[in-house]
Tab-separated table of C-alpha atoms and ligand atoms in Angstrom:
chain	number	residue	atom	x	y	z
H	12	MET	CA	7.101	19.775	5.956
H	13	ASN	CA	4.398	18.950	8.489
H	14	ILE	CA	2.723	15.878	7.023
H	15	LEU	CA	-0.460	14.117	8.160
H	16	LEU	CA	-0.563	10.366	7.515
H	17	THR	CA	-4.129	9.059	7.645
H	18	GLY	CA	-3.976	5.324	8.372
H	19	GLY	CA	-0.456	6.045	9.606
H	20	ALA	CA	-0.503	3.204	12.163
H	21	GLY	CA	-1.099	0.622	9.414
H	22	TYR	CA	1.364	-1.487	7.448
H	23	ILE	CA	2.416	0.932	4.691
H	24	GLY	CA	1.708	4.069	6.762
H	25	SER	CA	4.066	3.044	9.580
H	26	HIS	CA	6.970	2.385	7.193
H	27	THR	CA	6.302	5.647	5.379
H	28	ALA	CA	6.275	7.486	8.718
H	29	VAL	CA	9.798	6.186	9.369
H	30	VAL	CA	11.081	7.268	5.952
H	31	LEU	CA	9.479	10.721	6.107
H	32	ALA	CA	10.691	11.368	9.673
H	33	GLN	CA	14.209	10.282	8.742
H	34	ALA	CA	14.068	12.661	5.766
H	35	GLY	CA	13.470	15.517	8.221
H	36	HIS	CA	9.689	15.885	7.956
H	37	HIS	CA	7.379	16.212	10.960
H	38	VAL	CA	4.840	13.415	10.790
H	39	VAL	CA	1.485	13.274	12.525
H	40	LEU	CA	-0.450	10.000	12.418
H	41	LEU	CA	-4.232	9.830	12.257
H	42	ASP	CA	-5.829	6.416	12.600
H	43	ASN	CA	-9.035	4.916	13.996
H	44	LEU	CA	-7.053	1.739	14.830
H	45	CYS	CA	-9.646	-0.543	13.174
H	46	ASN	CA	-6.783	-2.565	11.638
H	47	SER	CA	-3.760	-1.532	13.693
H	48	GLN	CA	-2.558	-0.877	17.218
H	49	ALA	CA	-1.511	2.310	18.951
H	50	SER	CA	1.719	0.600	20.109
H	51	VAL	CA	3.085	0.802	16.562
H	52	VAL	CA	3.698	4.506	17.174
H	53	THR	CA	6.131	3.688	19.994
H	54	ARG	CA	7.907	1.283	17.653
H	55	ILE	CA	8.148	3.925	14.932
H	56	GLY	CA	9.603	6.241	17.580
H	57	ARG	CA	12.183	3.612	18.589
H	58	ILE	CA	13.388	3.499	14.984
H	59	THR	CA	13.443	7.249	14.367
H	60	GLY	CA	14.501	8.342	17.861
H	61	GLN	CA	11.648	10.845	17.886
H	62	ALA	CA	8.123	10.976	19.307
H	63	HIS	CA	5.330	11.197	16.735
H	64	PRO	CA	1.804	12.298	17.637
H	65	LEU	CA	-1.029	9.821	17.032
H	66	GLU	CA	-4.554	11.211	16.754
H	67	VAL	CA	-7.058	8.393	17.224
H	68	CYS	CA	-9.714	9.625	14.825
H	69	ASP	CA	-11.848	8.399	11.939
H	70	VAL	CA	-11.238	10.236	8.642
H	71	ARG	CA	-15.008	10.554	8.303
H	72	GLU	CA	-15.055	12.930	11.313
H	73	THR	CA	-14.572	15.972	9.072
H	74	ALA	CA	-14.605	18.635	11.791
H	75	ARG	CA	-12.000	16.790	13.865
H	76	VAL	CA	-9.777	16.207	10.842
H	77	GLN	CA	-10.047	19.910	10.066
H	78	HIS	CA	-9.051	20.733	13.636
H	79	ILE	CA	-6.035	18.376	13.422
H	80	LEU	CA	-4.898	19.969	10.141
H	81	ARG	CA	-4.981	23.361	11.842
H	82	GLN	CA	-3.507	22.233	15.161
H	83	TYR	CA	-0.360	20.786	13.562
H	84	ASN	CA	-0.123	23.345	10.740
H	85	ILE	CA	-0.242	20.480	8.212
H	86	GLN	CA	1.130	21.237	4.735
H	87	ALA	CA	0.579	17.866	3.030
H	88	VAL	CA	-1.459	14.712	3.588
H	89	VAL	CA	-0.755	11.087	2.676
H	90	HIS	CA	-4.062	9.244	2.646
H	91	PHE	CA	-3.614	5.559	3.494
H	92	ALA	CA	-6.709	5.127	5.683
H	93	GLY	CA	-9.235	2.685	4.321
H	94	LEU	CA	-10.368	-0.917	4.153
H	95	LYS	CA	-8.475	-3.248	1.812
H	96	ALA	CA	-9.705	-6.858	1.930
H	97	VAL	CA	-11.090	-7.814	-1.465
H	98	GLY	CA	-13.245	-10.741	-0.237
H	99	GLU	CA	-14.723	-8.691	2.594
H	100	SER	CA	-15.551	-5.905	0.121
H	101	VAL	CA	-17.704	-8.363	-1.846
H	102	GLN	CA	-19.598	-9.290	1.347
H	103	GLN	CA	-19.867	-5.739	2.718
H	104	PRO	CA	-19.761	-3.279	-0.209
H	105	LEU	CA	-21.460	-0.457	1.696
H	106	ALA	CA	-18.897	-0.611	4.494
H	107	TYR	CA	-16.176	-0.313	1.851
H	108	PHE	CA	-17.759	2.583	-0.031
H	109	ASN	CA	-18.420	4.294	3.278
H	110	ALA	CA	-14.896	3.910	4.702
H	111	ASN	CA	-13.026	4.493	1.463
H	112	VAL	CA	-15.134	6.862	-0.652
H	113	SER	CA	-16.908	8.772	2.143
H	114	GLY	CA	-13.605	8.796	4.034
H	115	ALA	CA	-11.840	10.431	1.088
H	116	ILE	CA	-14.640	12.995	0.632
H	117	SER	CA	-14.471	13.895	4.313
H	118	LEU	CA	-10.685	14.316	4.220
H	119	LEU	CA	-10.796	16.390	1.028
H	120	GLU	CA	-13.475	18.670	2.470
H	121	ALA	CA	-11.376	19.197	5.577
H	122	MET	CA	-8.279	19.895	3.470
H	123	GLN	CA	-10.178	22.309	1.238
H	124	ALA	CA	-11.546	24.179	4.238
H	125	GLU	CA	-8.056	24.524	5.742
H	126	GLY	CA	-6.322	25.397	2.461
H	127	VAL	CA	-4.174	22.236	2.458
H	128	ARG	CA	-3.769	21.282	-1.207
H	129	LYS	CA	-1.023	18.651	-1.315
H	130	LEU	CA	-2.137	15.043	-1.269
H	131	VAL	CA	-0.599	11.649	-1.917
H	132	PHE	CA	-3.232	8.948	-2.314
H	133	SER	CA	-2.832	5.172	-1.866
H	134	SER	CA	-4.316	3.517	-4.914
H	135	SER	CA	-3.695	0.029	-6.210
H	136	ALA	CA	-2.746	-1.864	-9.350
H	137	THR	CA	-6.105	-3.567	-8.890
H	138	VAL	CA	-7.637	-0.589	-10.788
H	139	TYR	CA	-6.173	-2.017	-14.022
H	140	GLY	CA	-8.485	-5.054	-13.785
H	141	GLN	CA	-7.685	-7.792	-16.300
H	142	PRO	CA	-4.396	-6.742	-18.000
H	143	GLN	CA	-4.729	-6.141	-21.744
H	144	TYR	CA	-0.949	-5.917	-22.107
H	145	LEU	CA	2.126	-6.135	-19.883
H	146	PRO	CA	3.913	-4.404	-18.298
H	147	LEU	CA	1.086	-2.167	-17.103
H	148	ASP	CA	1.742	1.514	-17.712
H	149	GLU	CA	-0.356	4.329	-16.259
H	150	ASP	CA	-2.278	4.696	-19.548
H	151	HIS	CA	-3.546	1.122	-19.436
H	152	PRO	CA	-7.376	1.201	-19.329
H	153	THR	CA	-8.864	0.897	-15.858
H	154	GLY	CA	-11.700	-1.398	-14.861
H	155	ALA	CA	-11.944	-2.785	-11.374
H	156	ILE	CA	-13.524	-6.189	-10.898
H	157	ASN	CA	-14.507	-6.034	-7.218
H	158	PRO	CA	-16.014	-3.458	-4.811
H	159	TYR	CA	-12.630	-2.684	-3.187
H	160	GLY	CA	-11.135	-1.877	-6.583
H	161	ARG	CA	-14.166	0.204	-7.502
H	162	THR	CA	-13.765	2.322	-4.345
H	163	LYS	CA	-10.195	3.090	-5.443
H	164	LEU	CA	-11.342	3.981	-8.953
H	165	HIS	CA	-14.132	6.214	-7.648
H	166	ILE	CA	-11.640	8.059	-5.456
H	167	GLU	CA	-9.172	8.424	-8.339
H	168	GLU	CA	-11.932	9.903	-10.525
H	169	MET	CA	-13.003	12.232	-7.738
H	170	LEU	CA	-9.419	13.448	-7.318
H	171	GLN	CA	-9.113	14.101	-11.060
H	172	ASP	CA	-12.379	16.089	-10.990
H	173	LEU	CA	-11.261	18.040	-7.948
H	174	ALA	CA	-7.932	18.913	-9.573
H	175	ALA	CA	-9.757	19.973	-12.742
H	176	SER	CA	-11.979	22.298	-10.701
H	177	ASP	CA	-9.094	23.965	-8.853
H	178	ALA	CA	-5.610	23.955	-10.361
H	179	THR	CA	-3.960	24.823	-7.046
H	180	TRP	CA	-4.256	21.197	-5.915
H	181	ARG	CA	-1.131	19.045	-6.149
H	182	ILE	CA	-2.188	15.389	-6.034
H	183	ALA	CA	-0.135	12.247	-6.620
H	184	ILE	CA	-2.113	9.044	-7.062
H	185	LEU	CA	0.202	6.109	-6.349
H	186	ARG	CA	-0.830	2.727	-7.737
H	187	TYR	CA	0.955	0.170	-5.589
H	188	PHE	CA	1.713	-3.275	-6.929
H	189	ASN	CA	2.262	-5.970	-4.245
H	190	PRO	CA	3.843	-4.520	-1.088
H	191	VAL	CA	5.732	-7.067	1.030
H	192	GLY	CA	8.543	-7.153	3.592
H	193	ALA	CA	9.207	-5.158	6.714
H	194	HIS	CA	11.572	-2.599	8.222
H	195	GLU	CA	15.045	-4.042	8.811
H	196	SER	CA	14.697	-3.519	12.585
H	197	GLY	CA	11.933	-6.142	12.730
H	198	LEU	CA	9.972	-3.674	14.870
H	199	ILE	CA	7.236	-2.941	12.328
H	200	GLY	CA	5.748	-5.065	9.560
H	201	GLU	CA	2.561	-6.577	8.220
H	202	ASP	CA	0.495	-8.349	10.845
H	203	PRO	CA	-2.880	-9.316	9.377
H	204	SER	CA	-5.524	-10.482	11.838
H	205	GLY	CA	-6.925	-13.959	11.202
H	206	THR	CA	-5.809	-16.118	8.293
H	207	PRO	CA	-3.929	-14.009	5.736
H	208	ASN	CA	-5.355	-13.699	2.218
H	209	ASN	CA	-2.159	-12.440	0.616
H	210	LEU	CA	0.702	-14.689	-0.386
H	211	MET	CA	3.683	-13.369	1.581
H	212	PRO	CA	2.046	-13.199	5.018
H	213	TYR	CA	0.591	-16.660	4.384
H	214	ILE	CA	4.035	-18.074	3.542
H	215	ALA	CA	5.430	-16.446	6.699
H	216	ARG	CA	2.778	-18.120	8.866
H	217	VAL	CA	3.520	-21.496	7.248
H	218	ALA	CA	7.235	-20.973	7.940
H	219	ALA	CA	6.409	-20.180	11.570
H	220	GLY	CA	4.390	-23.408	11.858
H	221	LYS	CA	1.162	-21.476	12.478
H	222	LEU	CA	-0.393	-22.871	9.284
H	223	PRO	CA	0.347	-26.370	7.945
H	224	TYR	CA	0.923	-25.634	4.259
H	225	LEU	CA	0.403	-23.072	1.533
H	226	ASN	CA	-2.416	-23.471	-0.981
H	227	VAL	CA	-1.116	-22.505	-4.397
H	228	TRP	CA	-4.156	-21.100	-6.147
H	229	GLY	CA	-3.854	-22.625	-9.611
H	230	ASP	CA	-0.918	-23.935	-11.669
H	231	ASP	CA	-2.562	-23.800	-15.093
H	232	TYR	CA	-2.134	-20.106	-15.919
H	233	ALA	CA	-0.365	-19.008	-19.091
H	234	THR	CA	2.801	-18.168	-17.145
H	235	PRO	CA	6.237	-19.876	-17.257
H	236	ASP	CA	5.453	-22.313	-14.407
H	237	GLY	CA	1.642	-22.058	-14.503
H	238	THR	CA	1.295	-20.147	-11.200
H	239	GLY	CA	0.272	-16.483	-10.824
H	240	VAL	CA	2.917	-13.831	-11.468
H	241	ARG	CA	3.052	-10.574	-9.476
H	242	ASP	CA	5.268	-7.540	-8.974
H	243	TYR	CA	6.349	-7.753	-5.311
H	244	ILE	CA	7.801	-4.537	-3.953
H	245	HIS	CA	9.598	-4.028	-0.637
H	246	VAL	CA	7.516	-1.824	1.648
H	247	MET	CA	10.557	0.383	2.361
H	248	ASP	CA	10.914	1.077	-1.373
H	249	LEU	CA	7.218	1.899	-1.441
H	250	ALA	CA	7.709	4.227	1.537
H	251	GLU	CA	10.551	5.953	-0.351
H	252	GLY	CA	8.136	6.394	-3.250
H	253	HIS	CA	5.910	8.510	-0.994
H	254	ARG	CA	8.840	10.685	0.044
H	255	ALA	CA	9.764	11.150	-3.621
H	256	ALA	CA	6.145	11.964	-4.544
H	257	LEU	CA	5.880	14.586	-1.782
H	258	ASP	CA	9.134	16.200	-2.942
H	259	TYR	CA	7.809	16.177	-6.496
H	260	LEU	CA	4.545	17.887	-5.507
H	261	ASN	CA	6.558	20.821	-4.163
H	262	HIS	CA	7.723	21.782	-7.659
H	263	SER	CA	5.186	20.111	-9.940
H	264	THR	CA	3.007	22.291	-12.166
H	265	LEU	CA	0.331	19.660	-12.766
H	266	PRO	CA	-2.596	19.432	-10.353
H	267	CYS	CA	-3.016	15.639	-10.481
H	268	GLU	CA	-0.799	12.806	-11.662
H	269	VAL	CA	-0.812	9.016	-11.483
H	270	PHE	CA	2.297	6.898	-10.810
H	271	ASN	CA	2.851	3.152	-10.696
H	272	LEU	CA	5.016	1.970	-7.810
H	273	GLY	CA	6.363	-1.465	-8.652
H	274	THR	CA	9.730	-3.031	-9.452
H	275	GLY	CA	8.790	-3.945	-13.022
H	276	LYS	CA	9.684	-7.591	-12.349
H	277	GLY	CA	7.228	-10.450	-12.071
H	278	TYR	CA	7.682	-13.486	-9.828
H	279	SER	CA	5.474	-16.570	-9.720
H	280	VAL	CA	4.082	-18.224	-6.597
H	281	LEU	CA	6.653	-21.006	-6.962
H	282	ASP	CA	9.440	-18.387	-7.343
H	283	MET	CA	8.272	-16.833	-4.082
H	284	ILE	CA	8.281	-20.151	-2.226
H	285	GLN	CA	11.786	-20.879	-3.472
H	286	ALA	CA	13.081	-17.377	-2.640
H	287	PHE	CA	11.610	-17.568	0.864
H	288	GLU	CA	13.156	-20.982	1.481
H	289	LEU	CA	16.531	-19.765	0.242
H	290	ALA	CA	16.473	-16.551	2.287
H	291	THR	CA	15.312	-18.107	5.547
H	292	GLY	CA	16.321	-21.780	5.480
H	293	LYS	CA	12.678	-22.671	6.245
H	294	ARG	CA	10.722	-25.254	4.254
H	295	ILE	CA	7.368	-24.162	2.853
H	296	PRO	CA	5.147	-27.176	2.178
H	297	PHE	CA	2.451	-26.470	-0.396
H	298	GLN	CA	-0.454	-28.049	-2.221
H	299	VAL	CA	-1.800	-26.951	-5.572
H	300	GLY	CA	-5.488	-26.051	-5.413
H	301	PRO	CA	-7.982	-24.531	-7.857
H	302	ARG	CA	-7.676	-20.980	-9.175
H	303	ARG	CA	-8.867	-18.237	-6.782
H	304	SER	CA	-11.801	-16.362	-8.253
H	305	GLY	CA	-10.944	-12.847	-9.446
H	306	ASP	CA	-7.213	-13.594	-9.880
H	307	VAL	CA	-5.318	-12.586	-13.000
H	308	ALA	CA	-2.496	-14.674	-14.495
H	309	ALA	CA	0.166	-11.979	-14.403
H	310	CYS	CA	0.456	-8.374	-13.276
H	311	TYR	CA	3.600	-6.233	-13.201
H	312	ALA	CA	4.425	-2.591	-13.595
H	313	ASP	CA	5.978	-0.349	-16.150
H	314	ASN	CA	7.713	1.926	-13.634
H	315	GLN	CA	9.373	4.317	-16.101
H	316	LYS	CA	7.185	7.275	-15.175
H	317	ALA	CA	8.112	7.107	-11.480
H	318	ALA	CA	11.766	6.659	-12.447
H	319	MET	CA	11.727	9.696	-14.768
H	320	LYS	CA	9.561	12.141	-12.845
H	321	LEU	CA	10.067	11.107	-9.220
H	322	ALA	CA	13.678	9.903	-9.638
H	323	TRP	CA	12.507	6.841	-7.719
H	324	HIS	CA	13.911	3.342	-8.144
H	325	ALA	CA	13.154	0.256	-6.087
H	326	GLN	CA	16.376	-0.820	-4.357
H	327	HIS	CA	15.528	-4.022	-2.507
H	328	GLN	CA	15.785	-7.508	-3.982
H	329	LEU	CA	13.459	-10.444	-3.463
H	330	GLY	CA	15.782	-12.031	-0.878
H	331	GLN	CA	15.551	-8.922	1.324
H	332	MET	CA	11.752	-8.939	1.005
H	333	CYS	CA	11.682	-12.540	2.269
H	334	GLN	CA	14.296	-12.074	5.019
H	335	SER	CA	12.642	-8.997	6.496
H	336	THR	CA	9.201	-10.641	6.362
H	337	TRP	CA	10.595	-13.578	8.297
H	338	GLN	CA	12.454	-11.397	10.787
H	339	PHE	CA	9.227	-9.594	11.644
H	340	GLU	CA	7.117	-12.761	11.701
H	341	SER	CA	9.545	-14.710	13.853
H	342	GLY	CA	9.963	-11.786	16.217
H	343	TYR	CA	13.694	-11.934	16.819
H	344	LEU	CA	15.012	-8.390	16.970
J	3	NAD	P1	-3.609	-1.301	6.775
J	3	NAD	O1	-4.949	-1.846	7.041
J	3	NAD	O2	-2.438	-1.908	7.461
J	3	NAD	O3	-3.595	0.279	7.078
J	3	NAD	C1	-4.722	1.077	6.942
J	3	NAD	C2	-4.891	1.867	8.228
J	3	NAD	O4	-6.024	2.719	8.099
J	3	NAD	C3	-5.121	0.978	9.439
J	3	NAD	O5	-4.220	1.337	10.461
J	3	NAD	C4	-6.571	1.268	9.835
J	3	NAD	O6	-6.758	1.169	11.233
J	3	NAD	C5	-6.763	2.663	9.304
J	3	NAD	N1	-8.135	3.017	8.939
J	3	NAD	C6	-9.017	2.295	8.209
J	3	NAD	N2	-10.171	2.976	8.075
J	3	NAD	C7	-9.999	4.159	8.697
J	3	NAD	C8	-10.817	5.294	8.899
J	3	NAD	N3	-12.073	5.342	8.413
J	3	NAD	N4	-10.336	6.349	9.586
J	3	NAD	C9	-9.073	6.305	10.085
J	3	NAD	N5	-8.254	5.255	9.952
J	3	NAD	C10	-8.703	4.198	9.257
J	3	NAD	O7	-3.410	-1.313	5.197
J	3	NAD	P2	-2.111	-1.010	4.326
J	3	NAD	O8	-1.684	-2.286	3.712
J	3	NAD	O9	-1.150	-0.223	5.101
J	3	NAD	O10	-2.763	-0.135	3.178
J	3	NAD	C11	-2.749	1.273	3.204
J	3	NAD	C12	-3.464	1.800	1.970
J	3	NAD	O11	-2.825	1.286	0.807
J	3	NAD	C13	-4.927	1.381	1.879
J	3	NAD	O12	-5.661	2.472	1.364
J	3	NAD	C14	-4.899	0.232	0.883
J	3	NAD	O13	-6.115	0.124	0.198
J	3	NAD	C15	-3.785	0.664	-0.038
J	3	NAD	N6	-3.148	-0.470	-0.739
J	3	NAD	C16	-2.626	-1.495	-0.001
J	3	NAD	C17	-2.040	-2.578	-0.660
J	3	NAD	C18	-1.486	-3.739	0.120
J	3	NAD	O14	-1.274	-4.798	-0.457
J	3	NAD	N7	-1.181	-3.620	1.393
J	3	NAD	C19	-1.983	-2.603	-2.056
J	3	NAD	C20	-2.513	-1.527	-2.768
J	3	NAD	C21	-3.096	-0.451	-2.093
J	4	UD1	C1	-4.333	-8.896	-3.866
J	4	UD1	C2	-5.687	-8.263	-4.052
J	4	UD1	C3	-5.512	-6.914	-4.749
J	4	UD1	C4	-4.539	-6.025	-3.992
J	4	UD1	C5	-3.219	-6.773	-3.888
J	4	UD1	C6	-2.218	-5.930	-3.159
J	4	UD1	C7	-7.185	-10.188	-4.281
J	4	UD1	C8	-8.058	-10.962	-5.230
J	4	UD1	N1	-6.523	-9.158	-4.834
J	4	UD1	O1	-3.835	-9.152	-5.137
J	4	UD1	O2	-6.748	-6.254	-4.834
J	4	UD1	O3	-4.341	-4.805	-4.665
J	4	UD1	O4	-3.448	-8.015	-3.193
J	4	UD1	O5	-1.333	-6.638	-2.427
J	4	UD1	O6	-7.123	-10.443	-3.092
J	4	UD1	N2	-1.707	-16.952	-3.776
J	4	UD1	C9	-1.642	-18.311	-3.538
J	4	UD1	N3	-1.968	-18.744	-2.290
J	4	UD1	C10	-2.338	-17.912	-1.282
J	4	UD1	C11	-2.379	-16.526	-1.542
J	4	UD1	C12	-2.077	-16.075	-2.803
J	4	UD1	O7	-1.322	-19.095	-4.422
J	4	UD1	O8	-2.626	-18.373	-0.170
J	4	UD1	C13	-1.335	-16.463	-5.126
J	4	UD1	C14	-2.452	-15.722	-5.843
J	4	UD1	O9	-3.253	-16.583	-6.558
J	4	UD1	C15	-1.630	-14.758	-6.710
J	4	UD1	C16	-0.384	-14.471	-5.874
J	4	UD1	O10	-0.280	-15.538	-4.948
J	4	UD1	O11	-1.236	-15.378	-7.884
J	4	UD1	C17	-0.440	-13.166	-5.107
J	4	UD1	O12	-1.646	-13.117	-4.346
J	4	UD1	P1	-1.958	-11.937	-3.311
J	4	UD1	O13	-0.794	-11.769	-2.400
J	4	UD1	O14	-3.279	-12.214	-2.697
J	4	UD1	O15	-1.989	-10.630	-4.197
J	4	UD1	P2	-2.866	-10.293	-5.507
J	4	UD1	O16	-3.684	-11.436	-5.935
J	4	UD1	O17	-1.950	-9.718	-6.515
C-alpha cells in the first residue's frame, strides 16, 4: 500500500516507517518538523535501503495535505502528528487543541475529499485517566485529566462519530502505553529537546552524565516498592502494531475500533533503574522526591484484543528496551 505517515519524522513515526517499508509498503512522510529533524529521513533510508519522500507540511494545511494524498496515490494514513507534552498542554491548551484537534479535522477533511478512508490514529493510555481496575481493557471508562489527554479523547470521539456517519471508513485507534527504546541500528530513537519529562530518556541522560541523578517521583504509592508502575513497550513492537492494524483494516468489517498496545506487564521506577543498570553496566544515581502531580500509581494494559484481532504480540523484553535506548543515547553505531 501507499501509506502517508503524518508526524513521520518523529519518534514513533520514524520506527513505524522502517517497519512498514520493510513489510513492502511505500511510505511517504509528512511533518512540519516542529519536534524532529529532516535528517531522520536519511537515517530511515539507511536502515531500509530505500529513499522515502518527506513533505515538510503542517497537517492543518488542508489543501496541501489533499494534494499530497493525490500526488502519491495514498491508500491509508497513520496519523502521528501532534503535540504530546502534558505539562506544556496545561500552560498552552489552545496550542494543543489547535495542533491536535484542528490538525485531525484538517487531515480527515482532506482524506474525505480524496476518498481515502483507512486511518490508524495515535492515541494514548492517558485517555483512561485514573484506573478503576487493572489491567486496563478497551472498555475501561475514559476520562482524561489534562488538556493533552482531552485532545486525544476529543479526536477519538470525532473518529467514532465520523465512522458512524459513513460506514466505509476503516479506522483503528491505537492506545499506546509507554513507548521506549530505539531501533537496533542506533540510527533512530527518542531525542527530546531540553530536559526530558519521561522516565526512560531521563535515565539515559543520567547514564550519559548529562544529568546528575534521577528524581524518583514518589515512593509511597500502593505498589510493591512504592514507586509508580507502568507498561513499557519497545517502540519496534509498537511499530509492528501499526503494521498489524493496517493489515487488519484491509479485511475488517467494522468502521472504527480501539486497541490497546502494551505488553500487559507493569514495571516500577526502581525496576527500570535496575534493568537499565543491568543492561548497560551504567550506574543510575537517584533521589526520591515528592509525587508528580497528575501521576497515577499503576497503569498497564490488557492486550488480549490486539492479540486476538491483530495477531500482534510484543516481542521485546525490558533488557532490550534499555540496551537500545542506551545505544541510541550514547551514539555508538
Ligand atoms: P514526536 O513529537 O516525536 O512526533 C510527532 C511528530 O509530529 C514530530 O515529528 C512533529 O514535528 C510532528 N508534528 C507535530 N505537529 C505537527 C503538525 N501540526 N503538522 C505536521 N507535523 C506535526 O512524538 P511521538 O512520541 O513520536 O508521538 C507520536 C504520536 O503518538 C503523537 O500523536 C503522540 O501524542 C502519540 N503518543 C505518544 C506517546 C509517547 O510516549 N511517545 C504515548 C502515547 C501517544
Ligand atoms: C507520561 C504522560 C502521559 C503519556 C505517557 C506516554 C505525564 C503526567 N503523563 O505518562 O500522558 O501518555 O507519558 O509515554 O507526563 N518518573 C520519575 N522520574 C522522572 C520521570 C518519571 O520517577 O524523572 C516516574 C513517573 O512518576 C511514573 C513513571 O516514572 O511513575 C513513568 O513516567 P513517564 O515516563 O513520564 O510516563 P507516564 O507518567 O506514564
